[in-house]
Short mmCIF file of C-alpha atoms in Angstrom, two decimals:
data_model
loop_
_atom_site.label_atom_id
_atom_site.label_comp_id
_atom_site.label_asym_id
_atom_site.label_seq_id
_atom_site.Cartn_x
_atom_site.Cartn_y
_atom_site.Cartn_z
CA UNK P 22 219.17 84.76 77.03
CA UNK P 23 219.77 82.52 80.63
CA UNK P 24 223.11 81.24 80.78
CA UNK P 25 222.09 77.83 80.91
CA UNK P 26 220.22 77.90 77.56
CA UNK P 27 222.84 78.97 75.72
CA UNK P 28 223.94 75.08 75.66
CA UNK P 29 220.74 73.60 74.47
CA UNK P 30 220.63 76.33 71.75
CA UNK P 31 224.05 76.28 70.49
CA UNK P 32 223.39 72.61 69.97
CA UNK P 33 220.15 72.74 68.28
CA UNK P 34 221.58 75.16 66.45
CA UNK P 35 224.63 72.77 65.06
CA UNK P 36 222.12 70.12 64.93
CA UNK P 37 219.79 71.79 63.06
CA UNK P 38 222.45 72.82 60.58
CA UNK P 39 222.97 76.18 60.95
CA UNK P 40 225.56 76.38 61.48
CA UNK P 41 226.65 80.08 60.07
CA UNK P 42 225.88 81.69 63.45
CA UNK P 43 228.50 79.33 65.41
CA UNK P 44 230.38 78.30 63.01
CA UNK P 45 233.24 78.05 65.13
CA UNK P 46 232.25 75.93 67.43
CA UNK P 47 230.20 73.53 64.72
CA UNK P 48 233.54 73.11 63.13
CA UNK P 49 235.46 71.82 66.39
CA UNK P 50 232.06 69.73 67.83
CA UNK P 51 232.21 67.86 64.10
CA UNK P 52 236.09 66.81 65.06
CA UNK P 53 234.75 66.11 68.52
CA UNK P 54 231.69 63.59 67.15
CA UNK P 55 234.84 62.20 65.22
CA UNK P 56 236.35 60.78 68.93
CA UNK P 57 237.45 57.33 69.20
CA UNK P 58 236.49 55.43 72.11
CA UNK P 59 238.16 52.13 73.02
CA UNK P 60 236.58 49.23 73.42
CA UNK P 61 236.45 46.47 76.24
CA UNK P 62 235.68 42.78 75.93
CA UNK P 63 232.56 42.39 78.43
CA UNK P 64 232.50 38.71 78.33
CA UNK P 65 235.95 38.11 79.68
CA UNK P 66 236.08 41.24 81.90
CA UNK P 67 233.04 39.21 83.77
CA UNK P 68 235.07 36.26 84.03
CA UNK P 69 237.55 38.57 85.67
CA UNK P 70 235.12 39.95 88.00
CA UNK P 71 233.76 36.56 89.07
CA UNK P 72 237.73 35.06 89.71
CA UNK P 73 238.09 38.88 91.63
CA UNK P 74 234.92 38.56 94.11
CA UNK P 75 236.30 34.21 94.32
CA UNK P 76 239.44 35.34 95.68
CA UNK P 77 237.54 37.70 98.00
CA UNK P 78 235.43 35.12 99.47
CA UNK P 79 238.29 33.42 100.45
CA UNK P 80 240.56 36.55 101.70
CA UNK P 81 238.07 37.59 104.17
CA UNK P 82 238.26 35.16 107.14
CA UNK P 83 241.91 35.11 107.21
CA UNK P 84 242.23 38.51 107.10
CA UNK P 85 240.09 39.14 109.96
CA UNK P 86 239.55 36.78 112.60
CA UNK P 87 240.03 38.97 115.24
CA UNK P 88 236.52 40.86 113.58
CA UNK P 89 234.83 38.11 113.89
CA UNK P 90 235.42 36.97 117.13
CA UNK P 91 234.76 40.43 118.81
CA UNK P 92 231.50 40.45 116.60
CA UNK P 93 230.41 37.00 117.64
CA UNK P 94 230.84 38.49 121.08
CA UNK P 95 228.52 41.46 120.29
CA UNK P 96 226.18 39.73 118.96
CA UNK P 97 226.09 37.75 122.57
CA UNK P 98 225.70 41.08 124.47
CA UNK P 99 223.04 42.29 122.22
CA UNK P 100 221.19 39.82 122.32
CA UNK P 101 220.77 40.34 125.90
CA UNK P 102 220.26 43.91 125.71
CA UNK P 103 216.78 43.57 123.40
CA UNK P 104 218.03 41.70 120.14
CA UNK P 105 217.99 44.15 118.09
CA UNK P 106 221.60 44.98 116.86
CA UNK P 107 223.33 42.67 114.57
CA UNK P 108 226.91 43.21 113.45
CA UNK P 109 227.91 40.52 110.97
CA UNK P 110 231.06 40.32 108.59
CA UNK P 111 229.98 42.59 105.93
CA UNK P 112 227.11 44.17 107.40
CA UNK P 113 225.44 45.82 110.21
CA UNK P 114 221.33 45.72 110.78
CA UNK P 115 219.61 47.72 113.14
CA UNK P 116 215.88 46.41 113.58
CA UNK P 117 214.50 47.54 117.11
CA UNK P 118 211.19 46.47 118.17
CA UNK P 119 210.30 48.68 120.33
CA UNK P 120 211.38 52.08 121.46
CA UNK P 121 214.06 54.08 120.04
CA UNK P 122 217.18 53.58 119.21
CA UNK P 123 219.89 55.69 119.04
CA UNK P 124 223.55 54.49 116.43
CA UNK P 125 225.91 56.51 116.00
CA UNK P 126 227.41 55.68 111.93
CA UNK P 127 231.08 54.82 111.44
CA UNK P 128 231.16 58.62 109.66
CA UNK P 129 230.30 59.74 112.99
CA UNK P 130 226.42 60.60 111.75
CA UNK P 131 223.88 60.34 113.99
CA UNK P 132 220.84 58.14 113.82
CA UNK P 133 217.74 57.58 115.65
CA UNK P 134 215.58 55.05 114.83
CA UNK P 135 211.79 54.26 115.36
CA UNK P 136 210.81 50.98 116.64
CA UNK P 137 209.67 48.39 114.22
CA UNK P 138 211.67 49.93 111.39
CA UNK P 139 215.29 48.50 110.55
CA UNK P 140 218.52 50.20 109.32
CA UNK P 141 221.24 47.90 107.31
CA UNK P 142 224.32 49.38 106.17
CA UNK P 143 228.12 48.25 104.85
CA UNK P 144 230.99 47.74 107.75
CA UNK P 145 232.94 49.63 105.35
CA UNK P 146 231.38 52.56 104.83
CA UNK P 147 233.06 53.74 102.14
CA UNK P 148 229.76 54.43 100.16
CA UNK P 149 227.96 56.27 102.80
CA UNK P 150 225.32 54.52 101.82
CA UNK P 151 222.50 52.27 103.50
CA UNK P 152 218.85 50.74 103.00
CA UNK P 153 215.72 51.75 105.73
CA UNK P 154 212.41 50.58 106.04
CA UNK P 155 210.24 52.12 108.47
CA UNK P 156 211.42 55.60 110.44
CA UNK P 157 214.46 57.26 111.32
CA UNK P 158 215.50 60.76 111.78
CA UNK P 159 219.82 62.01 110.55
CA UNK P 160 222.38 63.78 111.11
CA UNK P 161 224.60 63.59 108.67
CA UNK P 162 228.73 64.92 109.00
CA UNK P 163 229.96 67.16 106.19
CA UNK P 164 231.69 64.73 103.60
CA UNK P 165 231.12 62.67 100.60
CA UNK P 166 227.26 61.60 99.21
CA UNK P 167 225.20 60.94 102.31
CA UNK P 168 222.79 58.17 100.68
CA UNK P 169 219.18 56.40 101.73
CA UNK P 170 217.60 53.62 99.98
CA UNK P 171 214.00 52.97 100.40
CA UNK P 172 211.89 51.08 98.43
CA UNK P 173 210.08 53.79 97.17
CA UNK P 174 212.74 56.43 96.81
CA UNK P 175 216.48 57.39 97.25
CA UNK P 176 217.22 60.36 99.47
CA UNK P 177 220.47 61.81 99.49
CA UNK P 178 222.96 64.72 101.43
CA UNK P 179 225.93 65.98 101.58
CA UNK P 180 226.02 66.78 105.04
CA UNK P 181 222.46 67.85 106.96
CA UNK P 182 219.61 66.65 109.25
CA UNK P 183 216.32 65.36 108.14
CA UNK P 184 213.28 62.54 108.99
CA UNK P 185 212.64 59.83 106.48
CA UNK P 186 209.33 57.97 106.85
CA UNK P 187 209.36 54.76 104.52
CA UNK P 188 206.55 52.36 104.87
CA UNK P 189 204.92 49.96 102.08
CA UNK P 190 204.32 52.25 99.30
CA UNK P 191 204.71 55.48 101.26
CA UNK P 192 207.99 57.75 101.76
CA UNK P 193 207.98 60.73 103.58
CA UNK P 194 210.88 63.21 103.62
CA UNK P 195 211.39 66.65 105.67
CA UNK P 196 214.66 68.43 105.78
CA UNK P 197 215.29 69.94 109.30
CA UNK P 198 218.92 71.92 107.72
CA UNK P 199 221.03 71.68 105.21
CA UNK P 200 219.65 70.63 102.18
CA UNK P 201 218.11 67.34 101.01
CA UNK P 202 217.50 65.18 97.39
CA UNK P 203 215.16 62.87 96.93
CA UNK P 204 215.09 60.76 93.89
CA UNK P 205 211.95 58.71 92.40
CA UNK P 206 212.95 57.26 89.01
CA UNK P 207 213.94 59.89 87.07
CA UNK P 208 212.27 62.17 89.54
CA UNK P 209 214.34 64.50 91.77
CA UNK P 210 213.33 66.50 94.37
CA UNK P 211 215.70 69.52 96.18
CA UNK P 212 214.42 70.01 99.58
CA UNK P 213 215.16 72.89 102.25
CA UNK P 214 214.77 73.27 105.95
CA UNK P 215 210.89 73.38 106.77
CA UNK P 216 210.42 71.76 103.21
CA UNK P 217 208.89 67.88 102.76
CA UNK P 218 207.78 65.64 99.88
CA UNK P 219 205.63 63.00 100.13
CA UNK P 220 206.02 60.18 97.21
CA UNK P 221 202.84 57.62 97.80
CA UNK P 222 202.28 55.14 94.94
CA UNK P 223 204.77 57.09 92.81
CA UNK P 224 203.02 60.53 93.08
CA UNK P 225 204.81 63.05 94.52
CA UNK P 226 203.59 66.30 96.56
CA UNK P 227 206.13 68.82 97.80
CA UNK P 228 205.09 71.02 100.82
CA UNK P 229 206.13 72.69 103.85
CA UNK P 230 206.44 71.45 107.40
CA UNK P 231 207.28 73.42 110.84
CA UNK P 232 211.08 72.84 111.84
CA UNK P 233 210.33 71.49 114.81
CA UNK P 234 207.79 68.80 113.78
CA UNK P 235 210.71 67.54 111.55
CA UNK P 236 211.83 65.06 114.79
CA UNK P 237 209.27 65.25 117.18
CA UNK P 238 208.90 61.81 117.26
CA UNK P 239 212.53 61.58 118.64
CA UNK P 240 210.63 63.59 122.04
CA UNK P 241 207.28 61.92 121.42
CA UNK P 242 205.16 63.07 119.28
CA UNK P 243 204.41 61.70 115.73
CA UNK P 244 203.95 64.68 113.76
CA UNK P 245 201.57 63.95 110.09
CA UNK P 246 200.39 66.38 107.28
CA UNK P 247 197.99 65.25 104.91
CA UNK P 248 199.33 61.52 105.43
CA UNK P 249 196.84 58.99 103.78
CA UNK P 250 194.77 57.89 107.11
CA UNK P 251 196.02 54.18 106.46
CA UNK P 252 199.48 55.00 106.78
CA UNK P 253 198.65 56.51 110.34
CA UNK P 254 197.08 54.08 110.63
CA UNK P 255 200.26 51.74 110.32
CA UNK P 256 202.19 53.99 112.41
CA UNK P 257 199.81 53.22 115.29
CA UNK P 258 200.00 49.83 114.85
CA UNK P 259 203.73 50.13 114.87
CA UNK P 260 203.94 52.36 117.71
CA UNK P 261 201.78 50.36 120.23
CA UNK P 262 201.86 47.15 118.89
CA UNK P 263 198.54 46.93 118.09
CA UNK P 264 196.01 45.16 115.81
CA UNK P 265 193.34 47.30 114.20
CA UNK P 266 191.21 45.81 112.12
CA UNK P 267 189.79 48.67 109.71
CA UNK P 268 186.03 46.44 109.38
CA UNK P 269 184.99 47.76 106.26
CA UNK P 270 184.94 50.91 107.52
CA UNK P 271 185.81 53.01 104.72
CA UNK P 272 189.18 54.67 104.45
CA UNK P 273 190.30 55.47 100.82
CA UNK P 274 191.26 59.44 100.00
CA UNK P 275 190.54 60.26 103.73
CA UNK P 276 193.91 62.33 104.77
CA UNK P 277 195.06 62.99 108.12
CA UNK P 278 196.88 66.09 109.83
CA UNK P 279 197.67 66.34 113.35
CA UNK P 280 199.31 64.17 115.56
CA UNK P 281 199.46 61.93 118.71
CA UNK P 282 201.77 61.24 121.72
CA UNK P 283 203.94 58.18 121.76
CA UNK P 284 203.73 57.31 125.20
CA UNK P 285 199.09 57.12 125.70
CA UNK P 286 197.30 54.73 123.49
CA UNK P 287 194.05 56.05 124.74
CA UNK P 288 195.04 59.11 124.13
CA UNK P 289 196.88 58.51 120.52
CA UNK P 290 193.82 56.76 119.34
CA UNK P 291 191.53 59.62 120.51
CA UNK P 292 193.28 61.72 118.60
CA UNK P 293 193.97 60.27 115.49
CA UNK P 294 190.29 58.58 115.12
CA UNK P 295 188.25 61.34 116.94
CA UNK P 296 188.78 64.35 114.31
CA UNK P 297 188.06 61.52 111.39
CA UNK P 298 184.29 60.71 112.69
CA UNK P 299 186.15 57.07 113.41
CA UNK P 300 184.70 55.44 116.24
CA UNK P 301 186.84 52.36 117.93
CA UNK P 302 186.59 49.75 120.30
CA UNK P 303 188.53 47.42 122.13
CA UNK P 304 188.16 43.76 121.59
CA UNK P 305 191.21 42.63 124.12
CA UNK P 306 194.24 44.34 125.01
CA UNK P 307 196.15 44.45 121.84
CA UNK P 308 192.95 45.16 119.33
CA UNK P 309 191.00 47.19 118.25
CA UNK P 310 187.72 47.27 115.79
CA UNK P 311 187.22 50.79 113.55
CA UNK P 312 183.68 51.54 112.64
CA UNK P 313 181.87 54.40 111.49
CA UNK Q 23 221.05 27.57 88.57
CA UNK Q 24 221.42 30.86 88.71
CA UNK Q 25 220.47 32.88 92.62
CA UNK Q 26 218.41 35.85 91.86
CA UNK Q 27 221.58 38.17 92.96
CA UNK Q 28 224.15 36.38 90.44
CA UNK Q 29 220.47 36.81 87.96
CA UNK Q 30 220.61 40.86 88.83
CA UNK Q 31 223.82 41.18 88.45
CA UNK Q 32 224.21 39.84 85.50
CA UNK Q 33 221.52 42.20 84.03
CA UNK Q 34 222.63 45.21 85.64
CA UNK Q 35 226.08 44.57 84.69
CA UNK Q 36 225.00 43.63 80.97
CA UNK Q 37 223.23 47.11 81.26
CA UNK Q 38 226.14 49.28 82.40
CA UNK Q 39 229.65 47.82 81.44
CA UNK Q 40 230.00 49.71 78.89
CA UNK Q 41 228.31 53.45 79.43
CA UNK Q 42 230.26 52.84 82.84
CA UNK Q 43 233.94 51.67 81.07
CA UNK Q 44 233.56 55.28 78.64
CA UNK Q 45 232.35 57.19 81.94
CA UNK Q 46 235.73 56.01 84.00
CA UNK Q 47 237.67 56.66 80.98
CA UNK Q 48 236.16 59.92 79.78
CA UNK Q 49 237.33 60.53 83.28
CA UNK Q 50 240.97 59.27 82.96
CA UNK Q 51 241.65 59.06 79.68
CA UNK Q 52 244.18 55.47 79.87
CA UNK Q 53 242.10 52.44 78.55
CA UNK Q 54 243.80 50.22 80.68
CA UNK Q 55 243.28 51.90 84.30
CA UNK Q 56 239.41 52.31 82.86
CA UNK Q 57 239.57 48.63 82.71
CA UNK Q 58 241.18 47.78 85.68
CA UNK Q 59 238.51 50.49 87.43
CA UNK Q 60 235.53 49.00 85.89
CA UNK Q 61 236.61 45.49 87.25
CA UNK Q 62 236.94 46.98 90.41
CA UNK Q 63 233.54 49.12 90.41
CA UNK Q 64 231.94 45.80 89.56
CA UNK Q 65 232.88 43.49 92.69
CA UNK Q 66 232.66 46.19 94.61
CA UNK Q 67 228.62 46.65 93.47
CA UNK Q 68 228.45 43.04 93.87
CA UNK Q 69 229.64 43.47 97.42
CA UNK Q 70 227.07 45.99 98.22
CA UNK Q 71 224.07 44.53 95.21
CA UNK Q 72 221.87 43.41 98.59
CA UNK Q 73 221.11 46.68 100.06
CA UNK Q 74 220.70 49.03 96.53
CA UNK Q 75 217.08 50.14 95.96
CA UNK Q 76 216.66 48.55 92.33
CA UNK Q 77 215.81 52.16 90.90
CA UNK Q 78 218.74 53.52 92.59
CA UNK Q 79 221.05 50.66 90.66
CA UNK Q 80 222.25 52.81 87.81
CA UNK Q 81 223.17 56.12 89.92
CA UNK Q 82 224.67 53.84 92.50
CA UNK Q 83 227.25 52.11 90.11
CA UNK Q 84 228.52 55.25 88.52
CA UNK Q 85 228.71 56.55 92.51
CA UNK Q 86 231.21 53.80 92.77
CA UNK Q 87 232.85 54.61 89.84
CA UNK Q 88 233.38 58.34 90.82
CA UNK Q 89 234.63 57.09 94.13
CA UNK Q 90 237.19 55.04 92.80
CA UNK Q 91 238.57 57.60 90.35
CA UNK Q 92 238.19 60.60 93.02
CA UNK Q 93 240.69 58.47 95.56
CA UNK Q 94 243.28 56.79 92.64
CA UNK Q 95 243.80 60.32 91.63
CA UNK Q 96 244.78 64.01 92.11
CA UNK Q 97 243.36 66.45 89.58
CA UNK Q 98 246.70 66.90 88.26
CA UNK Q 99 247.09 63.02 87.39
CA UNK Q 100 243.85 62.77 85.05
CA UNK Q 101 244.55 65.90 82.69
CA UNK Q 102 248.09 64.41 81.57
CA UNK Q 103 246.80 60.69 81.17
CA UNK Q 104 243.85 62.07 78.75
CA UNK Q 105 246.10 63.79 76.70
CA UNK Q 106 248.26 61.51 75.42
CA UNK Q 107 246.04 58.88 74.80
CA UNK Q 108 243.54 60.97 73.31
CA UNK Q 109 242.42 59.79 69.17
CA UNK Q 110 240.58 61.42 66.58
CA UNK Q 111 239.77 59.64 63.41
CA UNK Q 112 241.37 61.65 60.02
CA UNK Q 113 238.35 61.95 57.39
CA UNK Q 114 239.05 64.05 54.32
CA UNK Q 115 242.86 63.31 52.29
CA UNK Q 116 243.46 67.22 51.28
CA UNK Q 117 246.66 68.12 52.25
CA UNK Q 118 246.02 71.37 53.52
CA UNK Q 119 243.00 70.40 54.65
CA UNK Q 120 245.03 67.77 56.91
CA UNK Q 121 246.95 70.34 58.48
CA UNK Q 122 244.76 72.29 59.35
CA UNK Q 123 242.72 69.24 60.78
CA UNK Q 124 245.70 67.95 62.65
CA UNK Q 125 246.38 71.36 63.95
CA UNK Q 126 242.65 71.41 65.01
CA UNK Q 127 242.55 68.00 66.68
CA UNK Q 128 245.41 68.79 68.66
CA UNK Q 129 244.21 72.33 69.96
CA UNK Q 130 240.90 70.41 70.89
CA UNK Q 131 242.49 67.04 72.39
CA UNK Q 132 244.15 69.74 74.96
CA UNK Q 133 241.70 71.48 75.34
CA UNK Q 134 239.39 68.68 76.35
CA UNK Q 135 242.19 67.59 78.70
CA UNK Q 136 242.21 70.87 80.09
CA UNK Q 137 238.84 70.98 80.90
CA UNK Q 138 238.00 69.47 84.77
CA UNK Q 139 236.41 66.44 84.67
CA UNK Q 140 233.09 67.14 85.48
CA UNK Q 141 232.33 69.61 82.69
CA UNK Q 142 234.34 67.01 80.18
CA UNK Q 143 232.45 63.27 81.34
CA UNK Q 144 229.37 65.85 80.10
CA UNK Q 145 230.17 66.39 77.37
CA UNK Q 146 231.58 63.46 75.88
CA UNK Q 147 228.85 61.56 77.64
CA UNK Q 148 226.22 63.81 75.70
CA UNK Q 149 227.97 63.97 72.50
CA UNK Q 150 229.48 60.56 72.48
CA UNK Q 151 227.35 58.65 73.85
CA UNK Q 152 224.00 60.49 72.53
CA UNK Q 153 223.38 60.15 76.44
CA UNK Q 154 219.78 63.11 76.85
CA UNK Q 155 220.77 65.22 79.58
CA UNK Q 156 217.73 64.01 81.71
CA UNK Q 157 219.89 60.65 81.34
CA UNK Q 158 223.07 62.09 82.69
CA UNK Q 159 221.20 63.62 85.63
CA UNK Q 160 219.89 60.79 86.62
CA UNK Q 161 222.83 58.38 86.12
CA UNK Q 162 225.56 61.19 87.48
CA UNK Q 163 223.01 61.75 90.63
CA UNK Q 164 222.74 65.36 89.58
CA UNK Q 165 219.76 67.37 88.40
CA UNK Q 166 219.20 69.12 84.93
CA UNK Q 167 220.13 72.24 85.53
CA UNK Q 168 223.26 71.57 86.61
CA UNK Q 169 224.15 69.17 83.66
CA UNK Q 170 223.01 72.06 81.21
CA UNK Q 171 225.30 73.93 83.31
CA UNK Q 172 228.13 72.03 82.48
CA UNK Q 173 227.47 71.62 78.72
CA UNK Q 174 227.41 75.51 78.29
CA UNK Q 175 230.69 75.77 80.08
CA UNK Q 176 232.24 73.08 78.10
CA UNK Q 177 230.38 74.62 75.19
CA UNK Q 178 232.02 78.10 75.86
CA UNK Q 179 235.48 76.82 76.49
CA UNK Q 180 235.36 74.80 72.89
CA UNK Q 181 234.15 78.30 71.44
CA UNK Q 182 237.87 79.96 72.64
CA UNK Q 183 239.44 77.68 69.72
CA UNK Q 184 237.49 79.21 66.96
CA UNK Q 185 238.04 83.15 68.46
CA UNK Q 186 241.78 82.61 68.89
CA UNK Q 187 241.99 81.49 64.83
#
């Protein structure tokens, strides 16, 4: 019998009353079950927590006056540089409006963030945890648990490199090196290099991906694998600041596998729509309409 | 009038305060310490609440608790504290039985204290809190297989008590 199954089997045996076979264990489990655990008064503890939170609020400005001063200087500078980098008292928010931004996190992990994405994390970074909407490629330093929260699921690693694409109900995580854990509700998927998972409207689907393509977009080419065309269109809109009118072209269930170059709108549109048999027309410089 | 943040915090607190307290207690065996750490844990959660995905709330709070413990204690301190405070209720009155029971109790208490905290927490969360493996796996951010393995090792250790009799 498999090692791990012994635990469940033994317990079942005991719980069903088949105590002869493993009577030693059953006896001890019986004793264990009578273990008395202290309880706490939840309400009075809550009041203590409230008090502590208030105290923390008051002491913060007094303890870090220098930091606040430095932060406001940084804010002025970054507004000149393109207004995407903001440090406040508690957290850092990076939201590039266009192009790509490289950033080093407090634990020396590196993250490359795509335009029209947003990454937020706590300044003290005690738990390596952050929130992402959009796309970013992470190179994580080995250490304690590193977590990326998105609206469709949570990605967790210890030390590795991986790509996260999180927009609307769609989450795609591809592993380049190391091991990555992706959870959504009570489902967990572990990825090895060359594997990816797509969580679309709650459904999980794993497949393989070329390791070189995982962070392709960093060097200028965005790749997709069996991705709903609506998501690819969203990515085009963000990449080129385009408005795309789908004009009642039926896009449901259309999956796109391929890639487009980030630097050339015309080539990119061709690479996406031509294989799908969809035509497009420029209404003005920043808007296109689709037709079949 | 409560803000959305306050409402969410209260909800999560009500749902998690007892399990988290017990989880910390299982790890360190000291009621007062567990209470203080539970308080600290939720204060931290309040501060970072808004950056946490709703679906990941439980495992996030467990993670904070686990990190707080790791920072405060080295492994040896955890073992000793647990042994001193473990309490097992008496059941039967028969003096002969009581003697054996007492002996069994002490051995069991000792065994649980010696056990690695990772095995102990899974064992107690399952048997005392009645959590299913899937639930434990989700809260501790580990796989079900990992939970099974730890339970397996914990039960094997308990088995050794009867082998020595």
